[in-house]
Short mmCIF file of C-alpha atoms and ligand atoms in Angstrom, two decimals:
data_model
loop_
_atom_site.label_atom_id
_atom_site.label_comp_id
_atom_site.label_asym_id
_atom_site.label_seq_id
_atom_site.Cartn_x
_atom_site.Cartn_y
_atom_site.Cartn_z
CA UNK D 1 1.67 26.20 -11.46
CA UNK D 2 3.64 26.27 -8.29
CA UNK D 3 2.70 26.95 -4.69
CA UNK D 4 3.59 30.83 -5.34
CA UNK D 5 1.53 31.13 -8.56
CA UNK D 6 -1.45 29.22 -7.07
CA UNK D 7 -1.66 30.87 -3.62
CA UNK D 8 0.24 34.20 -4.32
CA UNK D 9 2.98 33.78 -1.58
CA UNK D 10 5.62 31.04 -1.01
CA UNK D 11 4.99 28.06 1.38
CA UNK D 12 5.88 28.04 4.96
CA UNK D 13 7.03 24.45 4.94
CA UNK D 14 7.07 21.25 2.98
CA UNK D 15 7.12 17.46 3.79
CA UNK D 16 7.24 14.15 1.93
CA UNK D 17 6.19 10.65 2.19
CA UNK D 18 6.70 7.45 0.05
CA UNK D 19 4.48 5.02 -1.63
CA UNK D 20 4.83 1.37 -0.72
CA UNK D 21 4.65 -2.08 -2.24
CA UNK D 22 3.63 -5.26 -0.17
CA UNK D 23 6.49 -8.05 -0.63
CA UNK D 24 4.75 -10.68 1.27
CA UNK D 25 1.54 -11.09 3.67
CA UNK D 26 -1.33 -10.36 1.10
CA UNK D 27 -5.00 -10.32 2.36
CA UNK D 28 -3.69 -10.94 5.86
CA UNK D 29 -3.97 -7.44 7.48
CA UNK D 30 -7.70 -7.64 7.96
CA UNK D 31 -7.27 -10.97 9.47
CA UNK D 32 -4.93 -9.49 12.19
CA UNK D 33 -2.21 -10.85 10.48
CA UNK D 34 1.44 -10.24 9.43
CA UNK D 35 2.83 -8.09 6.34
CA UNK D 36 6.15 -7.33 4.91
CA UNK D 37 5.96 -3.90 2.73
CA UNK D 38 8.77 -1.61 1.82
CA UNK D 39 8.73 1.88 0.51
CA UNK D 40 9.30 2.72 -3.14
CA UNK D 41 11.23 5.60 -4.48
CA UNK D 42 8.32 7.46 -5.51
CA UNK D 43 6.99 9.81 -3.22
CA UNK D 44 4.38 12.63 -2.61
CA UNK D 45 5.42 16.12 -1.37
CA UNK D 46 2.98 18.60 0.32
CA UNK D 47 3.69 22.30 0.54
CA UNK D 48 1.77 24.22 3.25
CA UNK D 49 1.06 27.94 4.32
CA UNK D 50 -1.51 29.79 5.96
CA UNK D 51 -4.60 30.87 4.20
CA UNK D 52 -5.67 34.50 4.88
CA UNK D 53 -9.40 34.31 3.94
CA UNK D 54 -10.44 31.85 6.77
CA UNK D 55 -10.93 28.78 4.29
CA UNK D 56 -8.90 25.79 3.44
CA UNK D 57 -7.62 25.80 -0.19
CA UNK D 58 -6.23 22.45 -1.72
CA UNK D 59 -4.32 22.16 -4.99
CA UNK D 60 -3.20 18.92 -6.67
CA UNK D 61 -0.45 19.46 -9.37
CA UNK D 62 -1.10 16.16 -10.65
CA UNK D 63 -4.80 16.65 -11.19
CA UNK D 64 -4.32 20.21 -11.92
CA UNK D 65 -7.40 20.89 -9.83
CA UNK D 66 -8.11 23.29 -6.89
CA UNK D 67 -10.76 22.58 -4.22
CA UNK D 68 -11.67 25.40 -1.57
CA UNK D 69 -13.32 24.24 1.55
CA UNK D 70 -16.04 26.80 2.22
CA UNK D 71 -18.70 25.32 4.41
CA UNK D 72 -16.70 22.54 6.40
CA UNK D 73 -18.63 19.84 4.45
CA UNK D 74 -16.37 16.86 3.68
CA UNK D 75 -15.29 17.32 0.03
CA UNK D 76 -15.09 14.27 -2.53
CA UNK D 77 -12.01 13.31 -4.41
CA UNK D 78 -8.50 14.09 -3.36
CA UNK D 79 -9.31 16.91 -1.05
CA UNK D 80 -11.18 14.31 1.05
CA UNK D 81 -7.73 12.79 2.17
CA UNK D 82 -6.13 16.24 3.26
CA UNK D 83 -9.45 17.28 4.82
CA UNK D 84 -9.67 14.25 6.67
CA UNK D 85 -6.30 14.52 8.05
CA UNK D 86 -7.13 17.96 9.29
CA UNK D 87 -10.26 16.82 10.80
CA UNK D 88 -8.85 14.02 12.58
CA UNK D 89 -6.27 16.11 13.99
CA UNK D 90 -8.77 18.53 15.36
CA UNK D 91 -10.75 15.83 16.80
CA UNK D 92 -7.62 14.58 18.61
CA UNK D 93 -7.56 18.08 20.14
CA UNK D 94 -5.24 19.94 18.02
CA UNK D 95 -6.15 23.41 16.66
CA UNK D 96 -5.49 23.69 12.95
CA UNK D 97 -5.83 27.09 11.37
CA UNK D 98 -7.15 27.76 7.73
CA UNK D 99 -4.33 26.35 5.36
CA UNK D 100 -3.13 26.41 1.69
CA UNK D 101 -1.86 23.11 0.45
CA UNK D 102 -0.15 22.26 -2.59
CA UNK D 103 0.19 18.51 -3.50
CA UNK D 104 2.78 16.93 -6.11
CA UNK D 105 3.57 13.26 -6.46
CA UNK D 106 5.45 10.74 -8.26
CA UNK D 107 3.58 7.77 -6.88
CA UNK D 108 1.21 6.48 -9.62
CA UNK D 109 -2.53 6.93 -8.51
CA UNK D 110 -4.62 3.87 -8.24
CA UNK D 111 -2.08 1.36 -9.20
CA UNK D 112 -1.74 -0.35 -5.76
CA UNK D 113 1.40 1.59 -4.83
CA UNK D 114 -0.76 3.56 -2.10
CA UNK D 115 -0.50 6.85 -3.29
CA UNK D 116 -3.43 7.54 -1.00
CA UNK D 117 -1.26 6.74 2.30
CA UNK D 118 1.57 8.70 0.80
CA UNK D 119 -0.87 11.79 0.43
CA UNK D 120 -2.04 11.33 4.01
CA UNK D 121 1.26 10.78 5.74
CA UNK D 122 2.91 13.77 3.74
CA UNK D 123 -0.01 15.93 4.75
CA UNK D 124 0.33 14.98 8.50
CA UNK D 125 4.03 15.21 8.65
CA UNK D 126 3.62 18.82 7.14
CA UNK D 127 1.28 19.84 9.84
CA UNK D 128 3.37 18.32 12.55
CA UNK D 129 6.15 20.55 11.29
CA UNK D 130 4.06 23.65 10.55
CA UNK D 131 2.34 23.64 13.89
CA UNK D 132 5.03 21.72 15.90
CA UNK D 133 2.64 18.99 16.84
CA UNK D 134 3.64 16.44 19.53
CA UNK D 135 2.71 13.23 17.44
CA UNK D 136 5.10 10.47 16.66
CA UNK D 137 5.24 8.29 13.45
CA UNK D 138 3.06 5.53 14.48
CA UNK D 139 0.40 8.21 15.60
CA UNK D 140 0.71 9.81 12.08
CA UNK D 141 0.09 6.36 10.59
CA UNK D 142 -3.15 5.69 12.81
CA UNK D 143 -4.53 9.40 12.18
CA UNK D 144 -3.83 8.83 8.39
CA UNK D 145 -5.73 5.44 8.41
CA UNK D 146 -8.83 7.08 10.39
CA UNK D 147 -8.70 9.93 7.82
CA UNK D 148 -8.93 7.49 4.91
CA UNK D 149 -11.68 5.34 6.52
CA UNK D 150 -13.92 8.25 7.99
CA UNK D 151 -13.49 10.91 5.28
CA UNK D 152 -12.40 9.04 2.03
CA UNK D 153 -14.70 6.20 2.81
CA UNK D 154 -12.32 3.36 2.40
CA UNK D 155 -12.23 0.41 4.82
CA UNK D 156 -8.45 0.09 4.79
CA UNK D 157 -6.27 -1.82 7.11
CA UNK D 158 -3.04 0.04 8.74
CA UNK D 159 -0.59 -1.59 6.63
CA UNK D 160 -0.28 1.25 3.80
CA UNK D 161 -0.01 4.13 6.31
CA UNK D 162 2.49 2.35 8.67
CA UNK D 163 4.55 1.57 5.44
CA UNK D 164 4.58 5.08 4.36
CA UNK D 165 5.32 6.41 7.71
CA UNK D 166 7.92 3.90 9.02
CA UNK D 167 9.58 2.35 5.98
CA UNK D 168 12.28 3.24 3.79
CA UNK D 169 13.52 1.98 0.14
CA UNK D 170 16.54 0.03 1.77
CA UNK D 171 14.48 -2.07 4.30
CA UNK D 172 11.38 -4.19 4.58
CA UNK D 173 9.00 -3.35 7.50
CA UNK D 174 7.67 -6.35 9.36
CA UNK D 175 4.46 -5.51 10.94
CA UNK D 176 2.02 -7.43 13.15
CA UNK D 177 -1.17 -5.58 12.23
CA UNK D 178 -2.84 -6.85 15.45
CA UNK D 179 -0.28 -5.55 18.10
CA UNK D 180 1.59 -2.96 15.74
CA UNK D 181 4.71 -4.73 16.79
CA UNK D 182 7.05 -4.18 14.06
CA UNK D 183 10.90 -4.77 12.92
CA UNK D 184 12.84 -2.99 10.20
CA UNK D 185 14.74 -5.53 8.28
CA UNK D 186 17.31 -5.13 5.50
CA UNK D 187 16.16 -6.11 2.03
CA UNK D 188 17.14 -9.56 0.98
CA UNK D 189 20.99 -9.66 -0.02
CA UNK D 190 22.05 -8.64 -3.37
CA UNK D 191 18.56 -8.12 -4.43
CA UNK D 192 16.15 -5.41 -5.62
CA UNK D 193 12.40 -4.80 -6.26
CA UNK D 194 10.89 -4.88 -9.68
CA UNK D 195 6.98 -3.80 -9.81
CA UNK D 196 5.24 -4.23 -13.14
CA UNK D 197 1.70 -3.14 -13.62
CA UNK D 198 -0.43 -5.78 -15.62
CA UNK D 199 -2.24 -3.16 -17.56
CA UNK D 200 -5.48 -4.83 -16.23
CA UNK D 201 -7.58 -2.43 -14.38
CA UNK D 202 -8.66 -3.55 -10.66
CA UNK D 203 -12.38 -4.03 -11.58
CA UNK D 204 -14.26 -6.09 -9.20
CA UNK D 205 -11.48 -5.48 -6.78
CA UNK D 206 -13.99 -3.78 -4.23
CA UNK D 207 -16.85 -6.48 -4.48
CA UNK D 208 -14.25 -9.24 -4.41
CA UNK D 209 -12.23 -7.72 -1.43
CA UNK D 210 -15.50 -7.39 0.44
CA UNK D 211 -16.53 -10.76 -0.21
CA UNK D 212 -13.20 -12.32 0.87
CA UNK D 213 -13.30 -10.28 4.03
CA UNK D 214 -16.69 -11.75 4.85
CA UNK D 215 -15.55 -15.25 3.98
CA UNK D 216 -12.62 -14.91 6.63
CA UNK D 217 -14.58 -13.58 9.34
CA UNK D 218 -17.19 -16.58 8.83
CA UNK D 219 -14.12 -19.02 8.83
CA UNK D 220 -12.84 -17.47 11.97
CA UNK D 221 -16.24 -17.72 13.70
CA UNK D 222 -16.81 -21.39 12.49
CA UNK D 223 -13.23 -22.08 14.10
CA UNK D 224 -13.98 -20.28 17.12
CA UNK D 225 -11.11 -17.54 16.93
CA UNK D 226 -11.15 -13.86 17.07
CA UNK D 227 -9.32 -13.69 13.58
CA UNK D 228 -7.58 -16.29 11.26
CA UNK D 229 -4.11 -15.00 12.52
CA UNK D 230 -4.99 -17.13 15.78
CA UNK D 231 -4.69 -20.35 13.68
CA UNK D 232 -1.03 -21.36 13.14
CA UNK D 233 -1.62 -25.05 12.22
CA UNK D 234 -3.01 -25.26 8.63
CA UNK D 235 -4.52 -28.71 9.55
CA UNK D 236 -7.18 -27.02 11.48
CA UNK D 237 -8.60 -25.34 8.35
CA UNK D 238 -9.26 -28.88 6.90
CA UNK D 239 -12.59 -29.14 8.83
CA UNK D 240 -14.28 -26.10 7.20
CA UNK D 241 -16.68 -26.40 4.18
CA UNK D 242 -15.45 -25.17 0.96
CA UNK D 243 -14.85 -22.38 -0.17
CA UNK D 244 -13.84 -21.17 3.40
CA UNK D 245 -11.29 -24.08 3.77
CA UNK D 246 -9.31 -22.55 0.80
CA UNK D 247 -9.64 -18.96 1.84
CA UNK D 248 -8.52 -19.73 5.41
CA UNK D 249 -5.79 -22.00 4.08
CA UNK D 250 -4.33 -18.90 2.11
CA UNK D 251 -4.56 -16.86 5.06
CA UNK D 252 -2.79 -19.28 7.60
CA UNK D 253 -0.10 -20.35 5.10
CA UNK D 254 0.49 -16.74 4.19
CA UNK D 255 1.10 -15.68 7.92
CA UNK D 256 3.44 -18.54 8.23
CA UNK D 257 5.40 -17.43 5.02
CA UNK D 258 5.88 -14.00 6.64
CA UNK D 259 6.81 -15.31 9.79
CA UNK D 260 9.56 -17.51 8.08
CA UNK D 261 11.09 -14.44 6.53
CA UNK D 262 11.34 -13.07 10.05
CA UNK D 263 13.59 -15.93 10.97
CA UNK D 264 16.07 -14.61 8.40
CA UNK D 265 15.98 -16.23 4.91
CA UNK D 266 18.18 -16.03 1.85
CA UNK D 267 16.99 -14.06 -1.31
CA UNK D 268 16.40 -17.55 -2.94
CA UNK D 269 14.24 -18.64 -0.17
CA UNK D 270 12.45 -15.26 -0.12
CA UNK D 271 11.74 -15.87 -3.81
CA UNK D 272 10.29 -19.15 -3.28
CA UNK D 273 7.97 -17.99 -0.57
CA UNK D 274 6.80 -15.21 -2.93
CA UNK D 275 6.17 -17.86 -5.57
CA UNK D 276 4.21 -19.98 -3.12
CA UNK D 277 2.18 -16.84 -1.99
CA UNK D 278 1.13 -16.25 -5.76
CA UNK D 279 0.02 -19.84 -6.17
CA UNK D 280 -1.95 -19.58 -2.96
CA UNK D 281 -3.57 -16.19 -3.87
CA UNK D 282 -4.41 -17.89 -7.46
CA UNK D 283 -5.69 -21.30 -6.23
CA UNK D 284 -6.83 -20.96 -2.74
CA UNK D 285 -7.89 -17.13 -2.41
CA UNK D 286 -8.94 -16.91 -6.05
CA UNK D 287 -7.95 -13.18 -6.52
CA UNK D 288 -5.82 -13.51 -9.48
CA UNK D 289 -6.58 -12.94 -13.22
CA UNK D 290 -5.06 -14.56 -16.34
CA UNK D 291 -2.99 -11.49 -17.37
CA UNK D 292 -1.49 -11.54 -13.83
CA UNK D 293 -0.89 -15.28 -13.98
CA UNK D 294 0.81 -14.85 -17.34
CA UNK D 295 3.02 -11.68 -16.00
CA UNK D 296 4.03 -13.75 -13.02
CA UNK D 297 4.92 -16.99 -14.81
CA UNK D 298 7.06 -15.02 -17.22
CA UNK D 299 8.89 -13.24 -14.26
CA UNK D 300 9.32 -16.64 -12.54
CA UNK D 301 10.90 -18.32 -15.42
CA UNK D 302 13.37 -15.43 -16.33
CA UNK D 303 17.09 -15.90 -15.02
CA UNK D 304 17.85 -13.47 -12.36
CA UNK D 305 14.18 -13.53 -10.78
CA UNK D 306 14.35 -15.10 -7.14
CA UNK D 307 10.40 -14.90 -7.16
CA UNK D 308 7.33 -13.11 -8.16
CA UNK D 309 3.71 -12.67 -7.39
CA UNK D 310 0.81 -10.54 -7.71
CA UNK D 311 0.64 -7.44 -5.29
CA UNK D 312 -2.22 -5.64 -3.64
CA UNK D 313 -5.93 -6.98 -3.56
CA UNK D 314 -5.67 -8.73 -6.91
CA UNK D 315 -8.46 -8.68 -9.76
CA UNK D 316 -5.74 -6.81 -11.84
CA UNK D 317 -3.13 -4.40 -10.76
CA UNK D 318 0.52 -5.00 -10.43
CA UNK D 319 3.07 -7.75 -9.74
CA UNK D 320 6.14 -7.61 -7.64
CA UNK D 321 9.21 -9.46 -7.97
CA UNK D 322 12.63 -9.89 -6.21
CA UNK D 323 15.47 -10.06 -8.61
CA UNK D 324 19.14 -9.76 -8.73
CA UNK D 325 20.66 -6.37 -7.97
CA UNK D 326 21.20 -4.15 -10.81
CA UNK D 327 19.05 -6.36 -13.16
CA UNK D 328 15.59 -5.09 -12.71
CA UNK D 329 15.59 -2.89 -16.00
CA UNK D 330 16.83 -5.77 -18.11
CA UNK D 331 14.41 -8.24 -16.82
CA UNK D 332 11.58 -5.88 -17.21
CA UNK D 333 12.30 -5.16 -20.78
CA UNK D 334 12.75 -8.95 -21.47
CA UNK D 335 9.55 -9.82 -19.79
CA UNK D 336 7.49 -7.09 -21.05
CA UNK D 337 8.37 -8.02 -24.49
CA UNK D 338 7.04 -11.54 -24.06
CA UNK D 339 3.92 -10.20 -22.13
CA UNK D 340 3.36 -8.29 -25.30
CA UNK D 341 3.55 -11.26 -27.38
CA UNK D 342 0.82 -12.89 -25.20
CA UNK D 343 -1.46 -10.01 -26.00
CA UNK D 344 -1.04 -7.71 -22.95
CA UNK D 345 0.56 -4.30 -22.43
CA UNK D 346 2.42 -3.79 -19.04
CA UNK D 347 4.37 -1.05 -17.55
CA UNK D 348 7.36 -0.78 -15.23
CA UNK D 349 6.47 1.06 -12.17
CA UNK D 350 9.69 0.26 -9.84
CA UNK D 351 12.45 1.04 -10.47
CA UNK D 352 10.94 4.33 -11.53
CA UNK D 353 11.75 5.42 -15.14
CA UNK D 354 10.74 9.04 -14.59
CA UNK D 355 12.90 9.51 -11.38
CA UNK D 356 15.89 8.36 -13.18
CA UNK D 357 15.15 10.34 -16.17
CA UNK D 358 14.95 13.42 -13.86
CA UNK D 359 18.18 12.69 -11.87
P1 ADP K 401 -3.66 4.06 -4.28
O1 ADP K 401 -3.56 4.26 -2.95
O2 ADP K 401 -3.31 2.36 -4.69
O3 ADP K 401 -2.89 4.73 -5.30
P2 ADP K 401 -6.35 4.58 -4.12
O4 ADP K 401 -7.40 4.55 -4.73
O5 ADP K 401 -6.26 4.19 -2.63
O6 ADP K 401 -5.17 3.95 -4.97
O7 ADP K 401 -5.98 6.27 -3.93
C1 ADP K 401 -5.96 7.02 -5.17
C2 ADP K 401 -6.66 8.37 -4.79
O8 ADP K 401 -5.88 9.15 -3.87
C3 ADP K 401 -6.82 9.25 -5.87
O9 ADP K 401 -7.82 8.96 -6.80
C4 ADP K 401 -6.81 10.68 -5.41
O10 ADP K 401 -8.08 10.90 -4.92
C5 ADP K 401 -6.11 10.50 -4.37
N1 ADP K 401 -4.49 11.09 -4.52
C6 ADP K 401 -3.28 10.33 -4.25
N2 ADP K 401 -2.27 11.05 -4.66
C7 ADP K 401 -2.74 12.22 -5.07
C8 ADP K 401 -2.19 13.44 -5.69
N3 ADP K 401 -0.89 13.56 -5.91
N4 ADP K 401 -3.10 14.35 -6.08
C9 ADP K 401 -4.51 14.21 -6.01
N5 ADP K 401 -4.98 13.11 -5.44
C10 ADP K 401 -4.13 12.22 -4.89
MG1 MG K 402 -4.67 3.53 -1.44
#
């Protein structure tokens, strides 16, 4: 089913936005800290047209599902992200007519590669084009975050939406999540990105995430700062009681790792910082699981890998590695074989097998 088949006429316009993977700076965004995401090749495309019956109609090719908004109540599921974008724009004073929206995506959903931000940013880009709205890419990210918080009910930071709106696959985006100061930097030299899903679902991710957030807020309060981002000297965290000491130590050292990259580092050093990030997430922040530790260790000891760590909130989900350019596929095959022998089934997410098959 394409747009024409679902809605009976061709679309007026279309727009796309990529998913993202965070290379360094994990669990720092809700501490006002620093992050280093990059865009992935997979993207979401939204086709838009005007609806003639006065109601919004949204269709997802991935879910093969159509949702019509008849009473202006916030829908559940995928429609809430699109409806949220429309509502947030209206609240900001823009007039949005009734729309037909068709969504298709190559970003895996719920794997930590931010299909939700890709959907929001693609929707907002499409609306900007269709209605000639005077909004810039940073505003698109901010509207997208508000849509996700207020309409999809996810208490997310700004990283995913900024990455989807501002990053590309050839660069990494340094972002200060407090000031939104940012810098676009080239990927580390002679390197490419490998993302492997651990096959372990992110159970406990929400409760664990909320608990870590609360611990960080308590640590910041005890230290008399607005957020842990305001601590630069890790010694300062020593006076906290456990487990707050370990939690704060992760955030402070992780922020410092991102800031080191900002000074300019080799691929080897970038990899070491990723390895240190994983150890910190495992031992101090305690958000890893045995499967992710196994996968990351296998990656770290494979020739051609500069460094590897878990990416996303943890408690399952994906790993990210920086590897020698051109070697991601063969490294993945080798690592997934050993991972299988350890009793787990993983899957390569980036580079995308599907996209290259289609090309
Ligand atoms: P992630 O952003 O890591 O992929 P989330 O749980 O934040 O995981 O977002 C996934 C949700 O986003 C899906 O459950 C769905 O509601 C919505 N979504 C994203 N992409 C699509 C799509 N192409 N079609 C329908 N819904 C989508
Ligand atoms: Mg998401």
